[in-house]
Amino acid sequence: MVIRTLTPPALPVAPAEPPLKVSFKAHMLAVREDAIVQAVNRLLAEKGFDLMTVDQVAAEVGIAKASLYKHFPSKEDLAAAAMVRVVGRAQAFLAGLPANARPLDQLKAMVRWMMQLQLAGEMPSLPHHNSSLRTTLVNNKAYVDGLMQVSEQLGGWIEQAQQDGSLNSSLPALLVLYTLYARACDPVLEFLKASGLHSDQELVELVVRTCFEGLNARPT
Amino acid sequence: MVIRTLTPPALPVAPAEPPLKVSFKAHMLAVREDAIVQAVNRLLAEKGFDLMTVDQVAAEVGIAKASLYKHFPSKEDLAAAAMVRVVGRAQAFLAGLPANARPLDQLKAMVRWMMQLQLAGEMPSLPHHNSSLRTTLVNNKAYVDGLMQVSEQLGGWIEQAQQDGSLNSSLPALLVLYTLYARACDPVLEFLKASGLHSDQELVELVVRTCFEGLNARPT
DNA sequence: GTCTATAAAGAGATAGAC
DNA sequence: GTCTATCTCTTTATAGAC
């Protein structure tokens, strides 16, 4: 599809930990930064970018705000780091999927994973409109590369599923991809969760069904 | 369904203009306030609540910021007024639909209308997380009542469509309703529009199809 | 009701000591 | 690298004249 410019990738996932010889100091720094990014991730999921303050991040990590700025140069870069982390988790999840499953099932598994992440309060939510944030993101190579790799993987499955007849082949592949991505921030999840009528698991299955089968009655 | 506590309403739409005898001054005030709300509506669609500033609203209307606060007590109330306006337009649209159409087609028409509003840059977007804004909205009787009436109308059509076999009757009606509402802020529209591959009309039809028919291939 | 001018508070970012 | 204290700017909201 459009996004993939090369051949389908073998999905080598970058190791989360650096090589062998790391000094104790460097290790502590990595641990500290991971704690920061984790806090940012949680706060972004809870409040969104605009309502999250750097003071809150510092308080949650338990360090001074000025110390944060020694690690990350701006609030936007904090958010970008959280997005890099999420994309990395997505890559790890994809890498752990059974390689011999049907493409359609791979796609459904990915959608389920994204929705479970949202329900667990671990899916960062960024505003669509903030342009300085967008600039920071598109300039972040780790984020762009990671997202591209995920998109290439999903795009390959989409094309395969359209060829094997399990996905509607009259839909543009890009529409399918975006429709799947949109499940990561689907407001239906939180609204329906607020109704208290369904468990998280039921919710995920219901939304997966509406996404793939639609609202119409199936012809029998 | 859950939302409807009374019998299906006859959908009397409140007239936009007050009765007959209005003083010239009151008329001018109404016109001015309508200009304000219209500007807020546009800015909310373009930037979202958090990035919209009251100064921008004042500049767009062409009056001083302090004058705005003579009409509306807070930024949240400005946004609420814009939402009331949109709900009113939705009610007017619903009232203008042919009464004898199939319930499923009524629902599709409503979804199309919401998406066209978004593509036209006239659908205000509010953050899910802002609690002071939520408080202002739920305390706004015009907004709550209007939204309730729209929901009752749609809910009635959903139940009818499930009974006549055109909507999947194994899906909770509330899930269907929220899934339709979610089309009003569907990020797929803007992302796919940015690709430049489709006209607005094609885009709307594609998303309506994925919403009702799903991504799966239909059994032939 | 509209204006100019300003208050008041919040939040991103930094200075400088240790 | 971490801290306390502070700067600076933006933004909401208001005071007070007309």
CSV table of C-alpha atoms in Angstrom, one decimal, chain B residues 7 20 29-30 33-34 49 52 61 68 86 88 98 106 110 113-114 120 136 140 143 171 178 212 216:
chain,number,residue,atom,x,y,z
B,7,THR,CA,-42.8,7.7,24.3
B,20,LEU,CA,-43.3,38.4,17.3
B,29,LEU,CA,-28.4,41.8,20.9
B,30,ALA,CA,-29.6,38.4,19.5
B,33,GLU,CA,-24.7,37.0,20.3
B,34,ASP,CA,-25.3,34.8,17.3
B,49,PHE,CA,-11.3,24.2,23.1
B,52,MET,CA,-8.9,28.5,21.2
B,61,VAL,CA,-16.2,39.0,16.1
B,68,LEU,CA,-17.7,39.1,25.3
B,86,VAL,CA,-24.9,22.6,16.9
B,88,GLY,CA,-30.2,22.9,17.4
B,98,PRO,CA,-38.8,12.7,5.2
B,106,GLN,CA,-32.6,8.0,8.6
B,110,MET,CA,-27.8,11.7,10.2
B,113,TRP,CA,-24.8,15.1,8.1
B,114,MET,CA,-22.4,15.0,11.0
B,120,ALA,CA,-16.9,21.8,6.4
B,136,THR,CA,-20.7,23.5,32.4
B,140,ASN,CA,-26.8,23.7,30.5
B,143,TYR,CA,-27.8,21.5,25.6
B,171,LEU,CA,-25.7,-5.3,19.3
B,178,TYR,CA,-22.4,5.9,20.5
B,212,PHE,CA,-22.5,0.1,8.6
B,216,ASN,CA,-14.9,-7.6,6.5
